[in-house]
Coordinates of C-alpha atoms and ligand atoms in Angstrom, one line a residue:
M1 CA 49.1 -105.3 -28.8
E2 CA 45.5 -104.9 -30.0
M3 CA 44.9 -104.7 -33.7
G4 CA 44.9 -101.1 -34.9
K5 CA 41.8 -99.6 -36.4
N6 CA 41.2 -98.3 -39.9
I7 CA 40.6 -94.6 -39.7
A8 CA 39.9 -91.8 -42.1
V9 CA 40.5 -88.2 -40.9
I10 CA 38.7 -85.7 -43.1
G11 CA 40.4 -82.3 -43.0
S12 CA 44.2 -82.0 -42.6
G13 CA 44.6 -78.7 -40.8
Y14 CA 46.2 -78.3 -37.4
V15 CA 43.7 -80.6 -35.7
G16 CA 43.3 -83.2 -38.4
L17 CA 46.9 -83.6 -39.2
T18 CA 48.0 -83.9 -35.6
T19 CA 45.1 -86.2 -34.8
G20 CA 45.6 -88.5 -37.8
T21 CA 49.4 -88.7 -37.3
C22 CA 49.2 -89.4 -33.6
L23 CA 46.5 -92.1 -34.2
A24 CA 48.8 -93.7 -36.7
D25 CA 51.6 -93.6 -34.2
L26 CA 49.4 -95.5 -31.8
G27 CA 49.3 -98.3 -34.3
N28 CA 46.2 -97.5 -36.3
K29 CA 46.0 -97.4 -40.1
V30 CA 45.1 -93.8 -41.0
I31 CA 44.2 -91.9 -44.2
C32 CA 44.4 -88.1 -43.8
V33 CA 42.2 -86.4 -46.4
D34 CA 42.1 -82.8 -47.6
N35 CA 40.5 -81.1 -50.6
N36 CA 43.7 -79.0 -51.0
E37 CA 45.6 -81.0 -53.7
E38 CA 48.8 -79.1 -53.3
K39 CA 48.8 -79.8 -49.5
I40 CA 48.2 -83.5 -50.0
A41 CA 50.8 -83.7 -52.7
G42 CA 53.3 -82.1 -50.3
L43 CA 52.4 -84.4 -47.4
K44 CA 52.9 -87.4 -49.6
N45 CA 56.5 -86.2 -49.9
C46 CA 56.6 -85.4 -46.1
K47 CA 56.4 -81.7 -46.8
I48 CA 54.5 -80.4 -43.7
P49 CA 52.3 -77.3 -44.3
I50 CA 52.5 -76.0 -40.7
F51 CA 55.2 -75.7 -38.1
E52 CA 54.3 -77.9 -35.1
P53 CA 57.1 -79.3 -32.9
G54 CA 57.5 -83.1 -33.3
L55 CA 54.9 -83.5 -36.1
E56 CA 57.3 -83.8 -39.0
L57 CA 59.2 -86.6 -37.4
L58 CA 56.0 -88.5 -36.7
I59 CA 54.6 -88.0 -40.2
K60 CA 57.9 -89.3 -41.7
R61 CA 58.0 -92.3 -39.4
N62 CA 54.4 -93.4 -39.8
S63 CA 54.4 -92.8 -43.6
L64 CA 57.5 -94.9 -43.9
E65 CA 55.9 -97.7 -41.9
K66 CA 52.8 -97.4 -44.1
R67 CA 50.4 -96.6 -41.2
L68 CA 49.8 -93.1 -42.5
E69 CA 48.6 -92.1 -46.0
F70 CA 47.3 -88.9 -47.6
S71 CA 44.5 -88.5 -50.1
T72 CA 42.0 -86.1 -51.6
D73 CA 39.3 -88.7 -52.0
I74 CA 36.8 -88.7 -49.2
A75 CA 34.7 -91.6 -50.7
D76 CA 37.7 -93.9 -51.0
A77 CA 39.0 -93.1 -47.5
T78 CA 35.5 -93.7 -46.1
K79 CA 35.2 -97.1 -47.8
K80 CA 38.5 -98.2 -46.4
S81 CA 37.7 -97.1 -42.8
D82 CA 35.6 -98.1 -39.8
L83 CA 36.0 -94.8 -38.0
V84 CA 35.7 -91.5 -39.8
F85 CA 36.9 -88.3 -38.0
L86 CA 35.5 -84.9 -39.0
C87 CA 38.3 -82.4 -38.6
V88 CA 37.3 -79.7 -41.2
G89 CA 37.3 -76.0 -40.5
T90 CA 34.3 -74.4 -38.8
P91 CA 35.1 -70.8 -39.3
P92 CA 33.0 -67.9 -38.0
K93 CA 30.5 -65.9 -40.0
E94 CA 30.5 -62.1 -39.7
N95 CA 27.9 -62.3 -36.9
G96 CA 29.8 -64.9 -34.8
E97 CA 27.6 -67.8 -35.9
T98 CA 29.6 -70.9 -36.9
D99 CA 29.8 -71.6 -40.6
L100 CA 28.9 -75.3 -40.8
S101 CA 28.8 -75.7 -44.6
A102 CA 32.1 -77.5 -44.9
I103 CA 31.3 -80.1 -42.2
E104 CA 27.8 -80.6 -43.6
N105 CA 29.1 -81.2 -47.1
V106 CA 31.7 -83.6 -45.9
T107 CA 29.1 -85.5 -43.9
R108 CA 27.0 -85.9 -47.0
E109 CA 29.9 -87.3 -48.9
I110 CA 30.8 -89.8 -46.2
A111 CA 27.2 -90.9 -46.0
K112 CA 26.9 -91.5 -49.7
A113 CA 30.2 -93.4 -49.8
S114 CA 29.5 -95.6 -46.8
N115 CA 29.8 -99.3 -47.5
G116 CA 29.3 -100.9 -44.1
Y117 CA 29.0 -100.0 -40.4
K118 CA 30.8 -96.6 -39.7
I119 CA 31.4 -94.5 -36.7
I120 CA 31.4 -90.8 -37.6
V121 CA 33.4 -88.9 -35.0
Q122 CA 33.1 -85.1 -34.9
K123 CA 36.3 -83.5 -33.7
S124 CA 35.8 -80.0 -35.2
T125 CA 34.7 -77.5 -32.6
V126 CA 31.0 -76.8 -33.2
P127 CA 28.0 -75.3 -31.5
V128 CA 26.0 -77.5 -29.2
N129 CA 23.3 -79.5 -31.2
T130 CA 25.5 -79.7 -34.4
A131 CA 26.1 -83.4 -34.1
V132 CA 22.3 -84.0 -33.9
G133 CA 22.0 -82.1 -37.2
L134 CA 24.8 -84.1 -38.8
K135 CA 23.1 -87.3 -37.7
G136 CA 20.0 -86.2 -39.6
I137 CA 22.1 -85.6 -42.7
M138 CA 23.7 -89.0 -42.4
K139 CA 20.3 -90.7 -42.1
Q140 CA 19.1 -89.0 -45.2
Y141 CA 22.0 -90.3 -47.4
I142 CA 23.4 -93.4 -45.8
K143 CA 22.3 -97.0 -46.7
T144 CA 24.4 -98.8 -44.0
E145 CA 24.4 -98.9 -40.2
F146 CA 26.2 -96.0 -38.5
D147 CA 26.8 -94.3 -35.2
T148 CA 27.9 -90.8 -34.4
A149 CA 30.2 -89.5 -31.6
V150 CA 31.5 -86.2 -30.5
N151 CA 35.2 -86.3 -29.4
P152 CA 36.5 -82.7 -28.9
E153 CA 40.2 -82.0 -29.2
F154 CA 42.1 -80.0 -26.6
L155 CA 45.3 -79.5 -28.5
K156 CA 47.4 -76.3 -28.1
E157 CA 49.3 -75.1 -31.1
G158 CA 53.0 -75.4 -30.4
S159 CA 52.5 -78.5 -28.2
A160 CA 49.8 -80.3 -30.1
V161 CA 51.6 -83.6 -30.4
Y162 CA 52.5 -83.6 -26.7
D163 CA 48.9 -82.6 -25.8
F164 CA 47.5 -85.4 -27.9
M165 CA 49.7 -88.0 -26.3
N166 CA 49.3 -86.6 -22.8
P167 CA 45.7 -85.5 -22.4
D168 CA 44.1 -84.4 -19.1
R169 CA 41.0 -86.1 -20.2
I170 CA 39.3 -87.6 -23.2
V171 CA 35.7 -86.7 -23.8
I172 CA 33.6 -89.1 -25.8
G173 CA 30.0 -88.1 -26.4
T174 CA 27.9 -90.8 -27.9
E175 CA 24.5 -92.5 -27.4
S176 CA 26.0 -95.8 -28.7
E177 CA 27.7 -98.2 -26.4
K178 CA 29.3 -99.9 -29.4
A179 CA 30.8 -96.6 -30.6
Y180 CA 32.0 -95.7 -27.1
A181 CA 33.7 -99.1 -26.7
E182 CA 35.5 -98.7 -30.1
L183 CA 36.8 -95.2 -29.3
A184 CA 37.7 -96.0 -25.7
E185 CA 39.7 -99.0 -27.0
M186 CA 41.4 -96.8 -29.6
Y187 CA 42.5 -94.3 -26.9
K188 CA 43.5 -97.0 -24.4
P189 CA 47.3 -96.7 -25.1
L190 CA 47.1 -93.0 -23.8
N191 CA 46.2 -94.2 -20.4
A192 CA 44.1 -91.1 -19.7
P193 CA 40.8 -90.6 -17.9
I194 CA 37.8 -90.9 -20.2
L195 CA 34.5 -89.1 -19.7
H196 CA 31.6 -90.7 -21.4
T197 CA 28.8 -88.1 -22.1
D198 CA 25.9 -87.4 -24.3
I199 CA 26.7 -85.7 -27.6
N200 CA 25.3 -82.3 -26.8
S201 CA 27.3 -82.0 -23.5
A202 CA 30.5 -83.0 -25.3
E203 CA 30.0 -80.1 -27.7
L204 CA 29.5 -77.7 -24.9
I205 CA 32.5 -79.0 -22.9
K206 CA 34.8 -77.9 -25.7
H207 CA 33.3 -74.4 -26.1
L208 CA 33.2 -73.8 -22.4
S209 CA 36.7 -75.0 -21.8
N210 CA 38.1 -72.4 -24.2
A211 CA 35.7 -69.7 -23.0
M212 CA 36.8 -70.3 -19.3
L213 CA 40.5 -70.2 -20.3
A214 CA 40.0 -66.9 -22.2
Q215 CA 38.1 -65.6 -19.1
K216 CA 41.0 -66.4 -16.9
I217 CA 43.4 -64.5 -19.1
S218 CA 41.1 -61.4 -19.4
T219 CA 40.5 -61.4 -15.7
I220 CA 44.2 -61.3 -15.0
N221 CA 44.8 -58.6 -17.6
L222 CA 42.0 -56.4 -16.2
I223 CA 43.7 -56.7 -12.8
A224 CA 47.1 -56.0 -14.4
M225 CA 45.8 -52.6 -15.4
L226 CA 44.6 -52.1 -11.9
C227 CA 48.0 -53.1 -10.5
E228 CA 49.6 -50.3 -12.6
K229 CA 47.3 -47.7 -11.0
T230 CA 47.6 -49.0 -7.5
N231 CA 51.3 -50.0 -7.4
A232 CA 50.7 -53.7 -6.9
D233 CA 52.4 -56.5 -8.9
I234 CA 50.3 -58.8 -11.1
E235 CA 52.8 -61.6 -11.0
T236 CA 52.6 -61.7 -7.3
V237 CA 48.8 -61.4 -7.3
A238 CA 48.5 -64.2 -9.9
K239 CA 50.8 -66.4 -7.8
G240 CA 48.8 -65.9 -4.7
V241 CA 45.5 -66.4 -6.4
G242 CA 46.7 -69.4 -8.3
M243 CA 47.8 -71.2 -5.1
D244 CA 44.2 -71.7 -4.3
K245 CA 43.6 -75.2 -5.7
R246 CA 40.1 -74.2 -6.8
I247 CA 41.5 -71.6 -9.1
G248 CA 44.9 -73.1 -10.2
P249 CA 48.1 -71.4 -11.4
D250 CA 47.6 -71.9 -15.2
F251 CA 46.4 -69.3 -17.7
L252 CA 47.1 -66.5 -15.3
K253 CA 49.9 -64.9 -17.2
A254 CA 49.3 -61.2 -17.8
G255 CA 50.3 -59.8 -21.2
I256 CA 48.9 -58.3 -24.4
G257 CA 46.2 -61.0 -24.4
Y258 CA 45.2 -64.0 -26.3
G259 CA 45.1 -64.5 -30.1
G260 CA 45.0 -67.5 -32.4
F261 CA 42.1 -69.0 -34.1
C262 CA 40.4 -70.9 -31.2
F263 CA 39.8 -68.6 -28.3
P264 CA 38.4 -65.6 -30.3
K265 CA 36.3 -67.8 -32.5
D266 CA 34.9 -70.1 -29.8
L267 CA 34.1 -67.2 -27.6
D268 CA 32.2 -65.5 -30.4
A269 CA 30.3 -68.7 -31.1
L270 CA 29.4 -69.2 -27.4
I271 CA 28.1 -65.6 -27.3
Y272 CA 26.0 -66.2 -30.3
I273 CA 24.5 -69.4 -28.9
L274 CA 23.7 -67.8 -25.6
K275 CA 21.9 -65.0 -27.3
K276 CA 20.1 -67.3 -29.6
N277 CA 18.8 -69.1 -26.6
G278 CA 17.6 -65.9 -24.9
L279 CA 20.4 -65.9 -22.3
D280 CA 22.7 -63.1 -21.2
S281 CA 26.1 -63.3 -23.0
G282 CA 27.5 -60.2 -21.3
L283 CA 30.0 -62.1 -19.2
F284 CA 31.8 -63.4 -22.3
E285 CA 31.4 -60.2 -24.3
K286 CA 33.4 -58.5 -21.5
V287 CA 36.1 -61.2 -21.7
R288 CA 36.4 -60.3 -25.4
D289 CA 36.4 -56.6 -24.8
I290 CA 39.1 -56.8 -22.2
N291 CA 41.3 -58.8 -24.6
Y292 CA 41.2 -55.7 -26.9
D293 CA 41.5 -53.2 -24.0
I294 CA 44.8 -54.7 -23.0
R295 CA 46.3 -54.4 -26.5
N296 CA 45.1 -50.8 -26.7
H297 CA 46.5 -50.1 -23.3
F298 CA 49.9 -51.4 -24.3
A299 CA 49.9 -49.4 -27.6
R300 CA 48.8 -46.3 -25.7
K301 CA 51.6 -46.7 -23.2
I302 CA 54.1 -46.6 -26.1
S303 CA 52.6 -43.6 -27.9
E304 CA 52.3 -41.7 -24.6
R305 CA 56.0 -42.3 -23.9
F306 CA 56.8 -40.9 -27.3
D307 CA 54.6 -37.8 -26.8
K308 CA 57.6 -36.4 -24.9
E309 CA 59.6 -36.6 -28.0
G310 CA 57.2 -35.2 -30.6
G311 CA 55.3 -38.4 -31.3
L312 CA 56.0 -41.6 -33.1
E313 CA 56.3 -40.2 -36.6
G314 CA 59.6 -41.4 -38.1
K315 CA 60.7 -43.3 -34.9
I316 CA 62.2 -46.7 -35.5
I317 CA 60.4 -49.4 -33.6
G318 CA 61.8 -52.9 -33.4
I319 CA 59.4 -55.8 -32.9
L320 CA 60.4 -59.1 -31.4
G321 CA 57.6 -61.7 -31.9
L322 CA 54.7 -61.9 -34.4
A323 CA 53.2 -65.3 -33.7
F324 CA 50.2 -65.3 -31.4
K325 CA 52.2 -67.5 -29.0
P326 CA 55.7 -69.1 -29.0
N327 CA 56.5 -72.4 -30.9
T328 CA 54.1 -71.7 -33.7
D329 CA 54.1 -69.9 -37.1
D330 CA 50.5 -68.9 -36.7
I331 CA 49.7 -65.2 -36.7
R332 CA 45.9 -65.5 -37.0
L333 CA 44.3 -62.8 -34.8
A334 CA 47.6 -62.3 -33.1
P335 CA 47.8 -59.2 -30.8
S336 CA 51.0 -58.2 -32.6
T337 CA 49.1 -57.4 -35.8
D338 CA 46.9 -54.9 -34.1
I339 CA 49.7 -53.3 -32.2
I340 CA 51.9 -52.9 -35.2
N341 CA 49.0 -51.4 -37.3
K342 CA 48.4 -48.9 -34.5
L343 CA 52.1 -47.8 -34.5
K344 CA 52.1 -47.7 -38.3
S345 CA 49.1 -45.5 -38.4
K346 CA 51.1 -43.0 -36.2
K347 CA 53.9 -43.2 -38.9
A348 CA 56.4 -45.2 -36.9
K349 CA 58.9 -47.2 -38.9
I350 CA 58.7 -50.9 -38.1
K351 CA 61.5 -53.5 -38.1
A352 CA 60.3 -57.0 -37.1
Y353 CA 61.7 -60.4 -36.4
D354 CA 60.0 -63.7 -35.4
P355 CA 61.7 -67.1 -35.5
K356 CA 58.9 -68.9 -37.4
A357 CA 56.1 -66.6 -38.3
M358 CA 57.6 -64.1 -40.8
E359 CA 56.6 -66.0 -43.8
N360 CA 52.9 -65.9 -42.8
S361 CA 53.3 -62.3 -41.6
R362 CA 54.7 -61.1 -45.0
K363 CA 51.4 -62.0 -46.6
I364 CA 49.4 -59.6 -44.5
L365 CA 51.8 -56.9 -43.1
E366 CA 54.1 -54.7 -45.0
M367 CA 57.2 -53.7 -43.0
E368 CA 60.9 -54.4 -42.8
Y369 CA 61.6 -58.0 -41.8
C370 CA 65.0 -58.8 -40.2
D371 CA 67.1 -62.0 -40.3
N372 CA 67.6 -62.1 -36.6
L373 CA 66.6 -60.4 -33.3
Y374 CA 69.8 -58.3 -33.1
S375 CA 69.3 -56.7 -36.5
A376 CA 65.6 -56.0 -35.5
A377 CA 66.9 -54.1 -32.4
E378 CA 69.7 -52.2 -34.2
N379 CA 69.3 -48.5 -34.3
C380 CA 65.8 -48.6 -32.8
D381 CA 64.2 -45.9 -30.7
A382 CA 62.3 -48.7 -28.9
L383 CA 62.1 -52.4 -28.8
L384 CA 58.8 -54.3 -28.3
I385 CA 58.4 -57.9 -27.1
L386 CA 55.2 -59.3 -28.4
T387 CA 55.7 -63.1 -28.2
E388 CA 57.6 -64.8 -25.5
W389 CA 59.9 -67.0 -27.6
Q390 CA 62.7 -68.6 -25.6
E391 CA 65.4 -67.0 -27.8
F392 CA 64.1 -63.5 -26.6
K393 CA 64.4 -64.6 -23.0
D394 CA 67.9 -65.7 -23.6
M395 CA 69.1 -62.8 -25.7
D396 CA 72.3 -60.8 -24.9
L397 CA 70.7 -57.7 -23.4
T398 CA 74.0 -55.8 -23.2
R399 CA 74.6 -56.2 -26.9
I400 CA 71.0 -55.1 -27.5
R401 CA 71.4 -52.0 -25.4
G402 CA 74.6 -51.1 -27.2
S403 CA 73.0 -51.3 -30.6
M404 CA 69.8 -49.4 -29.9
K405 CA 69.4 -45.7 -30.5
K406 CA 67.8 -45.5 -27.1
P407 CA 67.7 -48.3 -24.4
L408 CA 63.9 -48.4 -24.3
I409 CA 62.0 -51.7 -24.1
F410 CA 58.2 -52.3 -23.9
D411 CA 57.7 -55.9 -22.9
G412 CA 54.2 -57.1 -23.7
R413 CA 54.8 -60.6 -22.2
N414 CA 56.6 -59.8 -19.0
I415 CA 59.6 -61.9 -19.8
Y416 CA 62.3 -59.9 -17.9
N417 CA 63.1 -59.2 -14.4
K418 CA 62.5 -55.5 -13.7
E419 CA 65.4 -54.9 -11.4
R420 CA 67.8 -56.6 -13.8
M421 CA 66.6 -54.4 -16.7
K422 CA 67.1 -51.3 -14.6
N423 CA 70.6 -52.4 -13.6
L424 CA 71.4 -53.0 -17.3
G425 CA 70.5 -49.4 -18.0
F426 CA 67.2 -49.9 -19.8
E427 CA 64.1 -47.8 -19.5
Y428 CA 61.7 -50.8 -19.2
Y429 CA 57.9 -51.0 -19.4
C430 CA 55.9 -54.1 -18.9
I431 CA 52.3 -55.1 -18.0
G432 CA 50.9 -54.9 -14.5
R433 CA 54.2 -54.7 -12.7
Ligands
UDX501 C1 43.7 -73.2 -27.2 C2 43.3 -74.2 -26.1 O1 44.3 -74.1 -25.1 C3 43.2 -75.6 -26.7 O2 42.8 -76.5 -25.6 C4 42.2 -75.6 -27.8 O3 42.1 -76.9 -28.3 C5 42.6 -74.6 -28.9 O4 42.7 -73.3 -28.3 P1 45.9 -72.4 -28.5 O5 45.0 -71.3 -29.0 O6 46.7 -73.2 -29.5 O7 45.0 -73.5 -27.7 O8 46.9 -71.8 -27.4 P2 46.9 -71.5 -25.9 O9 48.2 -72.0 -25.4 O10 45.7 -71.9 -25.2 O11 47.1 -69.9 -25.8 C6 46.0 -69.0 -26.4 C7 46.4 -67.6 -26.2 O12 46.3 -67.2 -24.9 C8 47.8 -67.2 -26.7 O13 47.8 -66.0 -27.4 C9 48.6 -67.0 -25.4 O14 49.6 -66.1 -25.6 C10 47.5 -66.5 -24.5 N1 47.7 -66.7 -23.1 C11 47.8 -68.0 -22.6 C12 47.9 -65.6 -22.2 O15 47.9 -64.5 -22.6 N2 48.1 -65.9 -20.8 C13 48.1 -67.1 -20.3 O16 48.3 -67.3 -19.1 C14 48.0 -68.2 -21.2

């Protein structure tokens, strides 16, 4: 086996922690850095700040085998490394523009600490032309030789470790043959196709990938609303459309839409960049609008159903699922939050359950939290499915029906068969079917 590389990963959030840990598992010596002392102290004791399947095991294994370390010291980690990965947050400002202050500060610190040839690899998702700017900052402060590269991540929360180890492609944007060779060698064990690009194109590949995926979801959700009006079935439509190899079957699942930190933020950033460059951003603005339309449509469906019974006031609504998608504890920009707030504003009483996301949800949403899905359903006037966790797909529907005040289900993720629900005696509403 080739000798592993010495790597510093700056920023230990979802991306940094997964990237650093997986790189250690490939045989490199990795130091994961974060300015949050509590987080780093925890990680040193294998206390993982996020829920991400498989990550804990890898952190334990690689810490034990001394390939993975944690630190709050950027300068020290830089000095000990040949490759420095930038994985700090690039949050949006109010106007959609990306806030680059963290990544710029970190770059300055790396440059000042540099004690030999370094490759600075930008992994954070940033607007096109950011790496060019960072290179300028590096030049201003660095005394040693260096190269820059852009190496976007395509990790999905809930399967980030798997995605890292099994990528569709690896994009390496760099003007330096030496930097390209180093990175290509580092990724060799993954046996994946590598695309060598210029740095600006690499930045745009990441933004456009997310924007096009979001566009697929909004397109299918718009047509789901049309299906309801025209008595067609969105699952059948998606299947037929997805069989065209040019379109493909993925990301055509209708439901209450996308959430999470990536799609909404990256779409806003792309809209901002298009406008800044004097181009029409309307296409992606519509994608964003439809993502809200579908949530509102779902909430409206619920309140219209309750109009027959004097409105939602005082009605008990059970919620199954808070996370923006299954297998994560992340509730950032989750459709569930909007929908719950709408129901609360109509004075409905909410009882909620999620297998992993309740701790995060408690910080932002006041409502009754239940220990399990059956107690969330008990005595409810209606039950809502907002995240497609496997345990909801597998639940005992007969038991649920028996414990509810009324057998009424609104399924925002289309997880049940309509006929079966009817036969079980449920009044069942879903999306586009
Ligand atoms: C996304 C990208 O997939 C990943 O490549 C990038 O690095 C980060 O952003 P993530 O946000 O973790 O990853 O989750 P993803 O699985 O892509 O789902 C995003 C949202 O779209 C979820 O809310 C999900 O419920 C929704 N979705 C997805 C649909 O509504 N329908 C679909 O068909 C697929």
